[in-house]
PDB file of C-alpha atoms in Angstrom:
ATOM      1  CA  LEU A   2       0.000   0.000   0.000  1.00 54.00           C
ATOM      2  CA  ASN A   3       1.608   3.265  -1.058  1.00 68.00           C
ATOM      3  CA  VAL A   4       0.838   6.780   0.128  1.00 71.00           C
ATOM      4  CA  ILE A   5      -1.347   7.677  -2.849  1.00 74.00           C
ATOM      5  CA  GLN A   6      -3.503   4.557  -2.436  1.00 79.00           C
ATOM      6  CA  TRP A   7      -3.856   5.263   1.282  1.00 81.00           C
ATOM      7  CA  SER A   8      -4.870   8.878   0.664  1.00 82.00           C
ATOM      8  CA  ASP A   9      -7.424   7.829  -1.974  1.00 83.00           C
ATOM      9  CA  SER A  10      -8.959   5.258   0.356  1.00 89.00           C
ATOM     10  CA  ASN A  11      -9.268   7.935   3.064  1.00 90.00           C
ATOM     11  CA  ASN A  12     -10.761  10.564   0.696  1.00 90.00           C
ATOM     12  CA  MET A  13      -7.668  12.758   0.786  1.00 86.00           C
ATOM     13  CA  SER A  14      -5.986  14.242  -2.253  1.00 82.00           C
ATOM     14  CA  LEU A  15      -2.222  14.618  -2.303  1.00 79.00           C
ATOM     15  CA  HIS A  16      -0.107  16.319  -4.947  1.00 78.00           C
ATOM     16  CA  LYS A  17       2.424  13.583  -5.654  1.00 75.00           C
ATOM     17  CA  ASP A  18       4.675  15.880  -7.707  1.00 76.00           C
ATOM     18  CA  LYS A  19       5.376  17.953  -4.578  1.00 79.00           C
ATOM     19  CA  PHE A  20       6.768  15.061  -2.527  1.00 81.00           C
ATOM     20  CA  GLU A  21      10.421  15.381  -1.541  1.00 81.00           C
ATOM     21  CA  TYR A  22      12.828  13.482   0.625  1.00 81.00           C
ATOM     22  CA  ILE A  23      16.204  14.284   2.035  1.00 80.00           C
ATOM     23  CA  SER A  24      18.978  11.935   3.065  1.00 76.00           C
ATOM     24  CA  TYR A  25      21.079  13.248   5.924  1.00 73.00           C
ATOM     25  CA  GLN A  26      24.818  12.602   5.788  1.00 64.00           C
ATOM     26  CA  HIS A  27      25.994  11.899   9.293  1.00 61.00           C
ATOM     27  CA  ASN A  28      29.281  10.246   8.307  1.00 60.00           C
ATOM     28  CA  ARG A  29      31.157  12.397   5.811  1.00 58.00           C
ATOM     29  CA  LYS A  30      34.126   9.997   5.754  1.00 61.00           C
ATOM     30  CA  ASN A  31      32.031   7.301   4.124  1.00 58.00           C
ATOM     31  CA  THR A  32      32.676   7.960   0.431  1.00 55.00           C
ATOM     32  CA  LEU A  33      30.271   5.256  -0.758  1.00 58.00           C
ATOM     33  CA  THR A  34      27.300   7.559  -0.147  1.00 55.00           C
ATOM     34  CA  GLU A  35      28.687  10.102  -2.609  1.00 58.00           C
ATOM     35  CA  LEU A  36      28.843   7.697  -5.539  1.00 59.00           C
ATOM     36  CA  PRO A  37      26.331   8.417  -8.313  1.00 58.00           C
ATOM     37  CA  PHE A  38      24.586   5.029  -8.126  1.00 56.00           C
ATOM     38  CA  ILE A  39      23.794   5.151  -4.397  1.00 57.00           C
ATOM     39  CA  CYS A  40      20.448   6.929  -4.950  1.00 54.00           C
ATOM     40  CA  GLU A  41      19.368   3.990  -7.124  1.00 55.00           C
ATOM     41  CA  GLN A  42      19.867   1.727  -4.134  1.00 60.00           C
ATOM     42  CA  PHE A  43      17.269   3.607  -2.061  1.00 68.00           C
ATOM     43  CA  GLN A  44      14.364   4.355  -4.357  1.00 72.00           C
ATOM     44  CA  TYR A  45      11.102   5.554  -2.878  1.00 75.00           C
ATOM     45  CA  HIS A  46       7.958   5.282  -4.990  1.00 72.00           C
ATOM     46  CA  VAL A  47       4.978   7.531  -4.398  1.00 73.00           C
ATOM     47  CA  SER A  48       3.003   5.722  -7.070  1.00 70.00           C
ATOM     48  CA  ASP A  49       3.786   3.359  -9.913  1.00 70.00           C
ATOM     49  CA  SER A  50       4.937   6.225 -12.123  1.00 74.00           C
ATOM     50  CA  THR A  51       6.550   8.613  -9.607  1.00 74.00           C
ATOM     51  CA  VAL A  52       9.964   7.897  -8.087  1.00 76.00           C
ATOM     52  CA  LEU A  53      11.329  10.293  -5.481  1.00 77.00           C
ATOM     53  CA  ARG A  54      14.883  11.537  -5.844  1.00 77.00           C
ATOM     54  CA  PRO A  55      16.851  12.891  -2.900  1.00 77.00           C
ATOM     55  CA  CYS A  56      17.255  16.661  -2.685  1.00 81.00           C
ATOM     56  CA  THR A  57      20.061  18.632  -1.040  1.00 83.00           C
ATOM     57  CA  GLN A  58      17.716  20.854   0.939  1.00 87.00           C
ATOM     58  CA  LEU A  59      13.999  21.130   1.595  1.00 86.00           C
ATOM     59  CA  ARG A  60      11.596  23.332   3.510  1.00 87.00           C
ATOM     60  CA  ASP A  61       9.414  21.811   6.207  1.00 85.00           C
ATOM     61  CA  LEU A  62       7.208  23.823   8.571  1.00 89.00           C
ATOM     62  CA  GLY A  63       9.007  27.020   7.555  1.00 88.00           C
ATOM     63  CA  VAL A  64      12.506  25.726   8.287  1.00 88.00           C
ATOM     64  CA  THR A  65      14.975  24.993   5.501  1.00 88.00           C
ATOM     65  CA  MET A  66      16.887  21.810   6.231  1.00 86.00           C
ATOM     66  CA  ALA A  67      20.098  20.849   4.405  1.00 85.00           C
ATOM     67  CA  ALA A  68      21.343  17.323   3.756  1.00 80.00           C
ATOM     68  CA  ASN A  69      24.714  18.112   5.345  1.00 81.00           C
ATOM     69  CA  LEU A  70      22.949  19.161   8.604  1.00 82.00           C
ATOM     70  CA  SER A  71      24.011  22.786   8.131  1.00 83.00           C
ATOM     71  CA  TRP A  72      21.806  25.705   9.172  1.00 87.00           C
ATOM     72  CA  THR A  73      23.437  28.008   6.597  1.00 90.00           C
ATOM     73  CA  PRO A  74      20.607  27.969   3.984  1.00 90.00           C
ATOM     74  CA  TYR A  75      18.010  28.764   6.646  1.00 92.00           C
ATOM     75  CA  ILE A  76      20.103  31.543   8.208  1.00 94.00           C
ATOM     76  CA  LEU A  77      20.765  33.103   4.782  1.00 93.00           C
ATOM     77  CA  GLU A  78      17.046  33.037   4.006  1.00 93.00           C
ATOM     78  CA  ILE A  79      16.084  34.666   7.314  1.00 95.00           C
ATOM     79  CA  THR A  80      18.779  37.375   7.095  1.00 96.00           C
ATOM     80  CA  SER A  81      17.764  38.170   3.514  1.00 96.00           C
ATOM     81  CA  LYS A  82      14.131  38.670   4.569  1.00 95.00           C
ATOM     82  CA  ALA A  83      15.227  40.825   7.517  1.00 96.00           C
ATOM     83  CA  ARG A  84      17.381  43.012   5.257  1.00 96.00           C
ATOM     84  CA  GLN A  85      14.459  43.502   2.864  1.00 95.00           C
ATOM     85  CA  LYS A  86      12.182  44.615   5.701  1.00 94.00           C
ATOM     86  CA  VAL A  87      14.804  46.970   7.172  1.00 90.00           C
ATOM     87  CA  ALA A  88      15.379  48.495   3.734  1.00 90.00           C
ATOM     88  CA  TRP A  89      11.634  49.034   3.346  1.00 90.00           C
ATOM     89  CA  VAL A  90      11.364  50.702   6.768  1.00 86.00           C
ATOM     90  CA  LEU A  91      14.411  52.923   6.165  1.00 83.00           C
ATOM     91  CA  SER A  92      13.133  53.967   2.738  1.00 84.00           C
ATOM     92  CA  VAL A  93      10.426  56.009   4.492  1.00 81.00           C
ATOM     93  CA  PHE A  94      12.961  58.404   6.026  1.00 77.00           C
ATOM     94  CA  ARG A  95      14.653  61.148   3.977  1.00 75.00           C
ATOM     95  CA  SER A  96      17.679  61.159   6.235  1.00 76.00           C
ATOM     96  CA  ARG A  97      19.465  58.375   8.110  1.00 74.00           C
ATOM     97  CA  SER A  98      20.159  60.673  11.060  1.00 77.00           C
ATOM     98  CA  PRO A  99      19.562  58.818  14.359  1.00 75.00           C
ATOM     99  CA  GLU A 100      17.647  61.818  15.788  1.00 75.00           C
ATOM    100  CA  ILE A 101      15.085  61.669  12.995  1.00 70.00           C
ATOM    101  CA  ILE A 102      14.710  57.890  12.958  1.00 67.00           C
ATOM    102  CA  LEU A 103      14.362  57.572  16.734  1.00 65.00           C
TER     103      LEU A 103
END
């Protein structure tokens, strides 16, 4: 029983093209996991026609997770959004003088 069959039997509709999976690398010294054929060893099927491929990073519940267990993509995303909002707020003022802004 795959996920799509289960969702159909429970009157739920899932968008199978949006499924993703990530494989965390906890042992970087193991070079076998970096070989090109290793993803063929662990194939996950959503349905008969859809095979999931591993991705390097994915977003779940608003948090970007990377396969190498690094927080860098998430931190870059958050700081970029913060810079955009600060730029928008500062664009209202004609001068950047602290007396005027405060």
